[in-house]
């Protein structure tokens, strides 16, 4: 069972179909593993009761030869900003610490229709406002890589030589998991689930995927329903997918994508499921290397990965071309303005009246609102609300919000020009370094870190484009190094196909539970 938890979904599904393993056995092993990796704090809520009931249902379908598909009996996790009926959905905030929705998010509902088993709700930065998963009411999530949990319970399986961890790990130090979907990333990396949903507004799925050595897929805006996802920035939020392989990410995408009458922002056309070939030909692809992504601060190791994969794609027949996205440097500032405006608007409903946190205050409605919001939100959230309200003042609206929207259009047009000139994909870094140590990360405030961490990922959200993180190799410190591919809207098949080709070429090392950590 130990090795089964680190295998691709298709292999586990085949074992379930053949009857050599029962869904309840896989579920029980996953639930037990959540206890072993608890020090990493990936989960806010482990839904072991729900998981066991759902796995028992899958057992019965297995016995009747009526399994629902390749996800039937497969453990998954969901970021705790997605609604699950009757279960806490906290957004890692005191404001929603006791909130249990009365309905399921569409993405979860669709996973359940495929028979997926919910292991738990995962940790995040409060209301998804962060890039490290350190600003959570429930404490930070720690990266598996470079941790004591890794050295104690996991071994690194690879067909190619990989560097050992180059620096001794002090007990007081650990590496961030990335954010804001760090809990979902660590849940998948540890093997407690086979895939997890994150959300991606400026890179919140791809950033932790980069630091945790995972596939992190951000679909085209409008391809996947946002219904039941508590919003951060309505026009950029996209449900993201974290998985260990490209094929696994495609399976999850096939399950959740498509129009949803409950979400008018979804594209109203039938979704065509993606089937990826085993043998991939990239000789017909023009892949752009945008010069604006080679910014100061990019590590030598990330740059070397970028150069190496570019060379490998060239050897495989792809045409690698230098390109320019001239408005990239304005993107992160533009995003910061729009983010805070939407935060001020979206979080106005948390006032202590209808649901959520409420203080014991009866003097005036004004005092109730003020004290509830002061207690309910952390400093990061309150800061964004205040700045957003300033941007939205009548005298400031045109100077900030309108200008930011105009710049967003220019950023999107930069991408359109490349697609019109027969560029098929872009290859860029995802993050500028491997995962920082916590002590180094917190030297800068939340806003500054987001400006750094989102530089390479956020422009795809501004333009609504699909993008994917692919892990490449380990750094000298034994931490994952990754790259990003970006494609035109609704070209997920092209994106995933190229990502799979890179995956097959680089053969990123796979983690397995040690025999000493028996879960049978």
Coordinates of C-alpha atoms in Angstrom, one line a residue:
X1 CA 0.0 0.0 0.0
X2 CA 2.9 2.4 0.7
X3 CA 4.0 2.4 -3.0
X4 CA 0.4 2.5 -4.2
X5 CA 0.0 6.0 -2.6
X6 CA 2.7 7.4 -4.8
X7 CA 1.6 5.9 -8.1
X8 CA -0.4 7.7 -10.8
X9 CA -4.2 7.7 -10.7
X10 CA -4.5 5.5 -13.7
X11 CA -2.5 2.7 -12.1
X12 CA -4.5 2.8 -8.9
X13 CA -7.7 2.9 -10.8
X14 CA -6.7 -0.1 -12.8
X15 CA -6.0 -2.0 -9.5
X16 CA -9.5 -1.0 -8.3
X17 CA -11.1 -2.1 -11.5
X18 CA -9.2 -5.5 -11.4
X19 CA -10.3 -6.0 -7.8
X20 CA -6.8 -6.3 -6.4
X21 CA -7.3 -3.4 -4.1
X22 CA -10.5 -2.0 -2.5
X23 CA -11.2 1.7 -2.4
X24 CA -11.7 1.5 1.4
X25 CA -8.1 0.1 1.7
X26 CA -6.7 3.1 -0.3
X27 CA -8.9 5.5 1.7
X28 CA -7.7 4.0 5.1
X29 CA -4.1 4.3 4.1
X30 CA -4.6 7.9 3.0
X31 CA -6.3 8.8 6.3
X32 CA -3.5 7.1 8.3
X33 CA -0.9 9.0 6.3
X34 CA -2.6 12.4 7.2
X35 CA -1.7 11.6 10.9
X36 CA 2.0 10.8 10.0
X37 CA 2.5 14.1 8.1
X38 CA 0.4 16.2 10.4
X39 CA 3.5 18.3 11.5
X40 CA 3.5 19.8 8.0
X41 CA -0.1 21.2 8.6
X42 CA -1.4 20.6 5.1
X43 CA -5.0 20.1 6.3
X44 CA -7.4 22.4 8.2
X45 CA -10.0 19.6 8.4
X46 CA -9.5 15.9 7.7
X47 CA -12.9 14.5 6.6
X48 CA -12.1 10.9 7.6
X49 CA -15.8 10.2 8.3
X50 CA -16.9 11.5 4.9
X51 CA -14.0 9.7 3.2
X52 CA -14.8 6.3 4.8
X53 CA -18.5 6.6 3.8
X54 CA -17.6 7.5 0.2
X55 CA -15.0 4.8 0.0
X56 CA -17.6 2.2 1.2
X57 CA -19.9 3.3 -1.5
X58 CA -17.1 2.8 -4.0
X59 CA -16.5 -0.7 -2.6
X60 CA -20.1 -1.6 -3.3
X61 CA -19.9 -0.2 -6.8
X62 CA -16.7 -2.3 -7.3
X63 CA -18.5 -5.4 -6.1
X64 CA -21.3 -4.7 -8.6
X65 CA -18.9 -3.9 -11.5
X66 CA -20.5 -0.5 -11.7
X67 CA -17.6 1.8 -11.0
X68 CA -18.2 5.4 -12.2
X69 CA -14.9 6.0 -13.9
X70 CA -11.2 6.3 -13.3
X71 CA -11.7 8.6 -10.3
X72 CA -14.0 6.2 -8.5
X73 CA -12.5 5.5 -5.1
X74 CA -9.6 7.9 -5.6
X75 CA -8.7 10.1 -2.6
X76 CA -8.6 13.9 -3.3
X77 CA -8.4 17.1 -1.2
X78 CA -9.9 20.5 -1.7
X79 CA -8.6 23.9 -0.7
X80 CA -10.6 25.3 2.2
X81 CA -12.1 28.1 0.2
X82 CA -14.4 25.7 -1.7
X83 CA -17.9 25.0 -0.2
X84 CA -18.6 21.5 0.9
X85 CA -22.1 21.0 2.2
X86 CA -22.2 20.5 6.0
X87 CA -18.4 20.8 6.4
X88 CA -16.4 23.7 7.7
X89 CA -15.3 26.1 4.9
X90 CA -13.1 28.6 6.7
X91 CA -10.8 30.3 4.2
X92 CA -8.3 30.0 7.0
X93 CA -9.9 33.0 8.7
X94 CA -11.5 33.6 12.1
X95 CA -14.3 35.3 10.1
X96 CA -15.5 31.9 8.7
X97 CA -14.1 29.6 11.4
X98 CA -17.6 28.2 12.2
X99 CA -19.2 28.5 8.7
X100 CA -20.6 25.3 7.2
X101 CA -22.2 25.9 3.7
X102 CA -25.5 24.5 2.7
X103 CA -24.4 23.5 -0.8
X104 CA -21.4 22.0 -2.7
X105 CA -19.1 23.9 -5.0
X106 CA -19.6 22.7 -8.6
X107 CA -16.1 21.3 -8.9
X108 CA -16.6 19.2 -5.8
X109 CA -20.0 18.0 -6.9
X110 CA -18.5 16.9 -10.3
X111 CA -15.7 15.0 -8.6
X112 CA -18.2 13.3 -6.4
X113 CA -20.2 12.2 -9.5
X114 CA -17.0 10.5 -10.7
X115 CA -16.7 8.7 -7.3
X116 CA -13.7 10.7 -5.9
X117 CA -13.2 10.4 -2.1
X118 CA -12.8 13.6 -0.1
X119 CA -9.9 13.2 2.4
X120 CA -10.0 16.8 3.6
X121 CA -10.0 20.6 3.3
X122 CA -6.5 22.1 3.0
X123 CA -4.7 25.0 4.4
X124 CA -4.2 28.4 2.7
X125 CA -3.3 32.0 3.4
X126 CA -6.3 33.7 4.9
X127 CA -8.8 34.3 2.1
X128 CA -6.1 33.2 -0.4
X129 CA -4.2 36.4 0.1
X130 CA -0.6 35.3 0.1
X131 CA 2.2 33.4 -1.6
X132 CA 3.6 31.3 1.2
X133 CA 0.6 29.7 3.2
X134 CA 2.0 31.3 6.3
X135 CA -0.9 33.8 7.0
X136 CA -3.5 31.2 8.1
X137 CA -5.5 31.3 11.3
X138 CA -4.5 27.6 11.7
X139 CA -0.7 28.2 11.4
X140 CA 1.6 27.9 8.4
X141 CA 2.0 24.9 6.1
X142 CA 5.5 23.5 5.9
X143 CA 7.0 22.1 2.7
X144 CA 7.7 18.4 2.6
X145 CA 10.9 18.9 0.7
X146 CA 13.8 19.7 3.1
X147 CA 11.7 18.7 6.1
X148 CA 12.3 16.1 8.8
X149 CA 9.2 14.3 7.7
X150 CA 10.8 13.8 4.3
X151 CA 14.0 12.3 5.7
X152 CA 12.2 10.2 8.2
X153 CA 9.4 8.7 6.1
X154 CA 10.2 9.1 2.4
X155 CA 12.8 7.9 -0.2
X156 CA 13.5 9.6 -3.5
X157 CA 13.1 7.4 -6.5
X158 CA 14.7 8.5 -9.8
X159 CA 16.1 7.1 -13.0
X160 CA 18.7 9.8 -13.2
X161 CA 21.3 11.1 -10.8
X162 CA 20.0 13.8 -8.5
X163 CA 21.9 16.0 -6.0
X164 CA 21.6 15.3 -2.3
X165 CA 20.4 18.0 0.0
X166 CA 23.4 20.3 0.2
X167 CA 22.8 22.0 3.5
X168 CA 22.2 20.5 7.0
X169 CA 18.7 21.1 8.1
X170 CA 18.4 22.8 11.5
X171 CA 15.4 21.8 13.6
X172 CA 14.3 25.4 13.8
X173 CA 14.2 26.0 10.0
X174 CA 11.9 24.8 7.3
X175 CA 11.0 25.8 3.7
X176 CA 7.7 27.4 2.7
X177 CA 5.2 25.4 0.6
X178 CA 4.2 28.4 -1.5
X179 CA 0.8 29.9 -1.7
X180 CA -1.9 30.4 -1.4
X181 CA -2.7 26.8 -2.2
X182 CA 0.2 25.4 -0.1
X183 CA -1.9 23.0 1.9
X184 CA -3.2 21.4 -1.3
X185 CA 0.3 21.1 -2.7
X186 CA 1.7 19.4 0.4
X187 CA -1.4 17.1 0.6
X188 CA -0.5 15.8 -2.9
X189 CA 3.3 15.8 -2.3
X190 CA 3.0 13.6 0.8
X191 CA 0.7 11.1 -0.9
X192 CA -2.3 11.7 1.4
X193 CA -4.3 12.3 -1.8
X194 CA -3.7 11.7 -5.5
X195 CA -4.8 15.2 -6.6
X196 CA -6.1 18.4 -5.0
X197 CA -8.0 21.5 -6.0
X198 CA -6.4 24.9 -5.4
X199 CA -7.5 28.3 -6.6
X200 CA -5.3 30.4 -8.9
X201 CA -5.8 34.2 -9.0
X202 CA -2.2 35.3 -9.5
X203 CA -0.3 32.0 -9.4
X204 CA -1.7 30.4 -6.2
X205 CA -1.7 26.9 -7.7
X206 CA 1.5 27.1 -9.8
X207 CA 3.6 28.8 -7.1
X208 CA 3.2 26.0 -4.5
X209 CA 3.4 23.4 -7.3
X210 CA 6.8 24.8 -8.2
X211 CA 8.1 24.7 -4.6
X212 CA 6.6 21.2 -3.9
X213 CA 7.7 19.5 -7.1
X214 CA 4.2 19.0 -8.6
X215 CA 2.1 19.6 -11.7
X216 CA 0.1 22.7 -11.1
X217 CA -2.5 23.5 -13.8
X218 CA -4.4 26.8 -14.1
X219 CA -7.1 26.3 -16.8
X220 CA -8.4 29.0 -19.1
X221 CA -10.7 31.5 -17.3
X222 CA -14.3 30.3 -17.8
X223 CA -13.4 26.7 -18.6
X224 CA -14.1 25.5 -15.0
X225 CA -16.9 26.7 -12.8
X226 CA -16.2 29.1 -9.9
X227 CA -19.6 28.4 -8.2
X228 CA -18.9 27.6 -4.6
X229 CA -15.4 29.1 -4.7
X230 CA -15.3 32.0 -2.2
X231 CA -14.0 34.8 -4.4
X232 CA -10.9 36.8 -4.2
X233 CA -10.7 38.5 -7.6
X234 CA -13.8 37.6 -9.6
X235 CA -12.4 38.3 -13.0
X236 CA -9.2 36.3 -12.4
X237 CA -10.0 33.5 -10.0
X238 CA -9.7 30.0 -11.6
X239 CA -10.0 26.6 -9.9
X240 CA -6.5 25.1 -10.1
X241 CA -5.4 21.5 -10.1
X242 CA -2.4 20.0 -8.2
X243 CA -1.3 16.5 -9.2
X244 CA 1.9 14.4 -9.4
X245 CA 1.7 13.7 -13.2
X246 CA 0.4 15.6 -16.2
X247 CA -2.0 12.6 -17.0
X248 CA -3.4 12.9 -13.5
X249 CA -4.0 16.6 -13.9
X250 CA -5.8 15.9 -17.2
X251 CA -8.1 13.4 -15.5
X252 CA -9.1 15.9 -12.9
X253 CA -9.6 18.6 -15.5
X254 CA -11.9 16.3 -17.6
X255 CA -14.0 15.7 -14.5
X256 CA -14.5 19.3 -13.5
X257 CA -14.4 21.3 -16.7
X258 CA -17.4 22.5 -18.7
X259 CA -20.3 25.0 -18.6
X260 CA -22.2 25.5 -15.4
X261 CA -25.6 27.3 -15.3
X262 CA -24.8 28.4 -11.8
X263 CA -21.8 30.3 -13.0
X264 CA -22.5 32.7 -15.9
X265 CA -18.7 33.3 -16.4
X266 CA -18.2 29.7 -17.7
X267 CA -18.0 29.4 -21.4
X268 CA -21.3 27.9 -22.7
X269 CA -19.9 25.3 -25.0
X270 CA -19.5 21.5 -24.5
X271 CA -16.1 20.5 -23.1
X272 CA -14.2 17.9 -25.1
X273 CA -12.3 15.6 -22.8
X274 CA -8.5 15.5 -23.2
X275 CA -6.7 12.3 -24.0
X276 CA -2.9 12.7 -24.1
X277 CA -0.7 10.5 -26.3
X278 CA 2.2 8.5 -25.0
X279 CA 4.5 9.4 -27.8
X280 CA 4.6 13.1 -28.3
X281 CA 5.9 15.1 -31.3
X282 CA 6.7 18.8 -30.7
X283 CA 8.4 19.4 -34.0
X284 CA 5.5 21.5 -35.2
X285 CA 5.5 23.9 -32.2
X286 CA 6.9 27.4 -32.0
X287 CA 7.8 28.0 -28.4
X288 CA 8.5 31.6 -27.3
X289 CA 11.0 32.6 -24.6
X290 CA 9.9 36.0 -23.3
X291 CA 12.8 38.2 -22.3
X292 CA 10.8 40.1 -19.7
X293 CA 10.7 36.9 -17.5
X294 CA 14.5 36.8 -17.0
X295 CA 14.3 39.4 -14.3
X296 CA 16.9 40.3 -11.6
X297 CA 16.6 37.9 -8.7
X298 CA 16.2 34.8 -10.9
X299 CA 18.6 32.2 -9.4
X300 CA 21.4 30.7 -11.5
X301 CA 19.8 27.3 -11.1
X302 CA 16.4 28.4 -12.4
X303 CA 18.0 30.1 -15.3
X304 CA 20.0 26.9 -16.0
X305 CA 16.8 24.8 -16.0
X306 CA 15.2 27.3 -18.4
X307 CA 18.2 27.0 -20.7
X308 CA 18.4 23.3 -20.4
X309 CA 14.7 22.6 -21.2
X310 CA 14.9 25.1 -24.1
X311 CA 17.7 23.0 -25.5
X312 CA 15.9 19.7 -25.0
X313 CA 12.8 21.1 -26.8
X314 CA 15.1 22.2 -29.6
X315 CA 16.6 18.8 -29.9
X316 CA 13.1 17.3 -30.0
X317 CA 12.4 19.5 -33.0
X318 CA 10.5 22.4 -31.5
X319 CA 11.3 25.9 -32.8
X320 CA 12.5 28.1 -29.9
X321 CA 12.1 31.8 -30.5
X322 CA 12.9 34.9 -28.4
X323 CA 9.8 37.0 -27.9
X324 CA 8.8 40.1 -26.0
X325 CA 5.8 41.0 -23.8
X326 CA 6.5 44.7 -23.3
X327 CA 3.9 45.4 -20.6
X328 CA 4.9 42.6 -18.3
X329 CA 6.7 44.9 -15.9
X330 CA 3.4 46.8 -15.3
X331 CA 1.4 43.6 -14.7
X332 CA 2.1 43.0 -11.1
X333 CA 1.3 46.7 -10.1
X334 CA -1.9 46.6 -12.2
X335 CA -2.8 43.3 -10.4
X336 CA -2.2 44.8 -7.0
X337 CA -4.7 47.6 -7.7
X338 CA -7.4 45.3 -9.1
X339 CA -6.9 42.7 -6.4
X340 CA -7.5 45.2 -3.6
X341 CA -10.5 46.7 -5.3
X342 CA -12.2 43.3 -5.6
X343 CA -11.2 42.4 -2.0
X344 CA -12.8 45.5 -0.7
X345 CA -16.0 44.7 -2.6
X346 CA -16.1 40.9 -2.1
X347 CA -15.4 41.0 1.7
X348 CA -17.9 43.7 2.4
X349 CA -20.5 41.0 3.1
X350 CA -18.7 39.8 6.2
X351 CA -20.3 42.2 8.7
X352 CA -21.4 40.0 11.6
X353 CA -25.1 40.1 10.6
X354 CA -26.0 37.1 8.4
X355 CA -23.2 34.5 8.9
X356 CA -19.7 34.2 10.0
X357 CA -17.9 35.6 13.0
X358 CA -19.9 38.0 15.2
X359 CA -18.7 39.9 18.3
X360 CA -20.8 40.4 21.4
X361 CA -21.7 44.0 20.6
X362 CA -25.2 45.5 20.9
X363 CA -24.7 49.2 21.2
X364 CA -24.9 50.2 17.5
X365 CA -24.7 48.6 14.1
X366 CA -21.6 50.6 13.4
X367 CA -19.8 49.2 16.4
X368 CA -20.9 45.7 15.6
X369 CA -19.5 46.0 12.0
X370 CA -16.3 47.6 13.2
X371 CA -15.5 45.1 16.0
X372 CA -16.6 42.1 14.0
X373 CA -14.3 43.0 11.1
X374 CA -11.4 44.0 13.3
X375 CA -11.5 40.6 15.1
X376 CA -12.5 38.5 12.1
X377 CA -9.8 39.5 9.6
X378 CA -6.0 39.4 10.0
X379 CA -3.8 42.4 9.3
X380 CA -3.1 41.3 5.7
X381 CA -6.8 41.2 4.8
X382 CA -7.6 44.4 6.6
X383 CA -4.8 46.2 4.9
X384 CA -6.1 45.1 1.4
X385 CA -9.6 46.1 2.3
X386 CA -8.5 49.6 3.4
X387 CA -6.3 50.2 0.3
X388 CA -9.1 48.8 -2.0
X389 CA -11.6 51.2 -0.6
X390 CA -9.2 54.1 -1.1
X391 CA -8.7 53.1 -4.7
X392 CA -12.5 53.0 -5.2
X393 CA -13.2 56.4 -3.7
X394 CA -15.0 58.7 -6.3
X395 CA -12.0 61.0 -6.5
X396 CA -9.5 58.1 -7.0
X397 CA -11.5 55.7 -9.1
X398 CA -10.3 56.8 -12.5
X399 CA -6.7 57.4 -11.4
X400 CA -6.3 53.8 -10.0
X401 CA -9.1 51.3 -11.0
X402 CA -9.8 52.6 -14.6
X403 CA -6.1 53.0 -15.4
X404 CA -5.4 49.4 -14.1
X405 CA -8.2 48.0 -16.3
X406 CA -6.7 49.8 -19.3
X407 CA -3.3 48.4 -18.6
X408 CA -4.8 44.9 -18.2
X409 CA -6.1 45.2 -21.7
X410 CA -2.6 46.1 -23.0
X411 CA -1.1 43.1 -21.1
X412 CA -3.6 40.8 -22.7
X413 CA -2.9 42.3 -26.1
X414 CA 0.8 41.5 -25.7
X415 CA -0.1 37.8 -25.6
X416 CA -2.6 38.1 -28.5
X417 CA 0.2 39.6 -30.7
X418 CA 2.4 36.5 -30.1
X419 CA -0.4 34.0 -30.8
X420 CA -1.3 35.9 -34.0
X421 CA 2.4 35.6 -35.0
X422 CA 2.3 31.8 -34.8
X423 CA 3.8 31.4 -31.3
X424 CA 2.1 28.3 -29.9
X425 CA 3.4 28.2 -26.3
X426 CA 5.6 30.3 -24.0
X427 CA 8.2 28.7 -21.7
X428 CA 9.1 30.7 -18.6
X429 CA 10.2 30.2 -15.0
X430 CA 7.4 29.7 -12.5
X431 CA 9.2 31.0 -9.4
X432 CA 12.6 32.8 -9.4
X433 CA 14.2 30.4 -6.9
X434 CA 13.6 27.1 -5.1
X435 CA 11.5 27.3 -1.9
X436 CA 12.8 29.9 0.5
X437 CA 13.4 29.2 4.1
X438 CA 10.6 30.5 6.4
X439 CA 13.0 32.7 8.2
X440 CA 14.1 34.4 5.0
X441 CA 10.6 34.6 3.5
X442 CA 9.2 36.6 6.5
X443 CA 11.9 39.2 6.3
X444 CA 9.7 40.8 3.7
X445 CA 6.0 41.7 4.2
X446 CA 3.1 40.0 2.5
X447 CA 2.7 42.6 -0.2
X448 CA 6.4 42.6 -1.2
X449 CA 6.6 38.9 -1.3
X450 CA 3.5 38.7 -3.5
X451 CA 5.1 41.2 -5.9
X452 CA 8.2 38.9 -6.1
X453 CA 6.5 35.5 -6.1
X454 CA 3.7 36.4 -8.6
X455 CA 6.0 38.1 -11.2
X456 CA 6.1 35.1 -13.6
X457 CA 2.7 33.6 -12.9
X458 CA 0.3 36.6 -12.6
X459 CA 0.3 37.8 -16.3
X460 CA -1.5 34.6 -17.4
X461 CA -4.3 35.4 -15.0
X462 CA -4.5 39.0 -16.3
X463 CA -5.1 37.6 -19.8
X464 CA -7.2 34.6 -18.7
X465 CA -4.7 32.1 -20.3
X466 CA -4.1 28.5 -19.3
X467 CA -0.7 27.8 -17.7
X468 CA 1.0 24.8 -16.1
X469 CA 3.9 24.3 -13.8
X470 CA 6.2 21.3 -14.5
X471 CA 8.9 20.2 -12.0
X472 CA 12.3 19.8 -13.7
X473 CA 15.0 18.7 -11.2
X474 CA 16.3 19.2 -7.7
X475 CA 18.5 22.2 -6.7
X476 CA 21.7 21.9 -4.8
X477 CA 19.7 22.2 -1.6
X478 CA 17.6 19.2 -2.6
X479 CA 14.5 21.3 -3.4
X480 CA 12.4 21.3 -6.6
X481 CA 13.1 23.6 -9.5
X482 CA 10.3 24.1 -12.0
X483 CA 9.2 25.9 -15.2
X484 CA 5.9 27.2 -16.6
X485 CA 4.2 26.8 -19.9
X486 CA 1.6 29.3 -21.1
X487 CA -0.9 28.6 -24.0
X488 CA -3.6 30.5 -25.9
X489 CA -7.1 30.4 -24.3
X490 CA -8.8 27.0 -24.5
X491 CA -5.6 25.3 -25.8
X492 CA -5.3 23.0 -22.8
X493 CA -4.7 20.0 -25.0
X494 CA -1.6 21.6 -26.5
X495 CA -0.5 22.8 -23.1
X496 CA -0.8 19.5 -21.4
X497 CA 0.8 17.6 -24.4
X498 CA 3.9 19.8 -24.3
X499 CA 4.0 19.5 -20.5
X500 CA 3.9 15.7 -20.7
X501 CA 6.8 15.7 -23.2
X502 CA 8.9 17.8 -20.8
X503 CA 7.8 15.5 -17.9
X504 CA 8.9 12.4 -19.9
X505 CA 12.2 14.0 -20.8
X506 CA 13.3 15.4 -17.4
X507 CA 12.0 12.5 -15.2
X508 CA 11.6 14.5 -12.0
X509 CA 12.4 12.2 -9.0
X510 CA 9.4 10.5 -7.4
X511 CA 8.9 10.2 -3.6
X512 CA 7.9 6.9 -2.1
X513 CA 7.0 6.1 1.5
X514 CA 9.7 4.0 3.2
X515 CA 9.0 0.4 4.1
X516 CA 9.5 1.5 7.8
X517 CA 6.3 3.6 7.4
X518 CA 3.9 0.7 6.8
X519 CA 0.3 1.6 6.2
X520 CA -1.0 -1.9 5.3

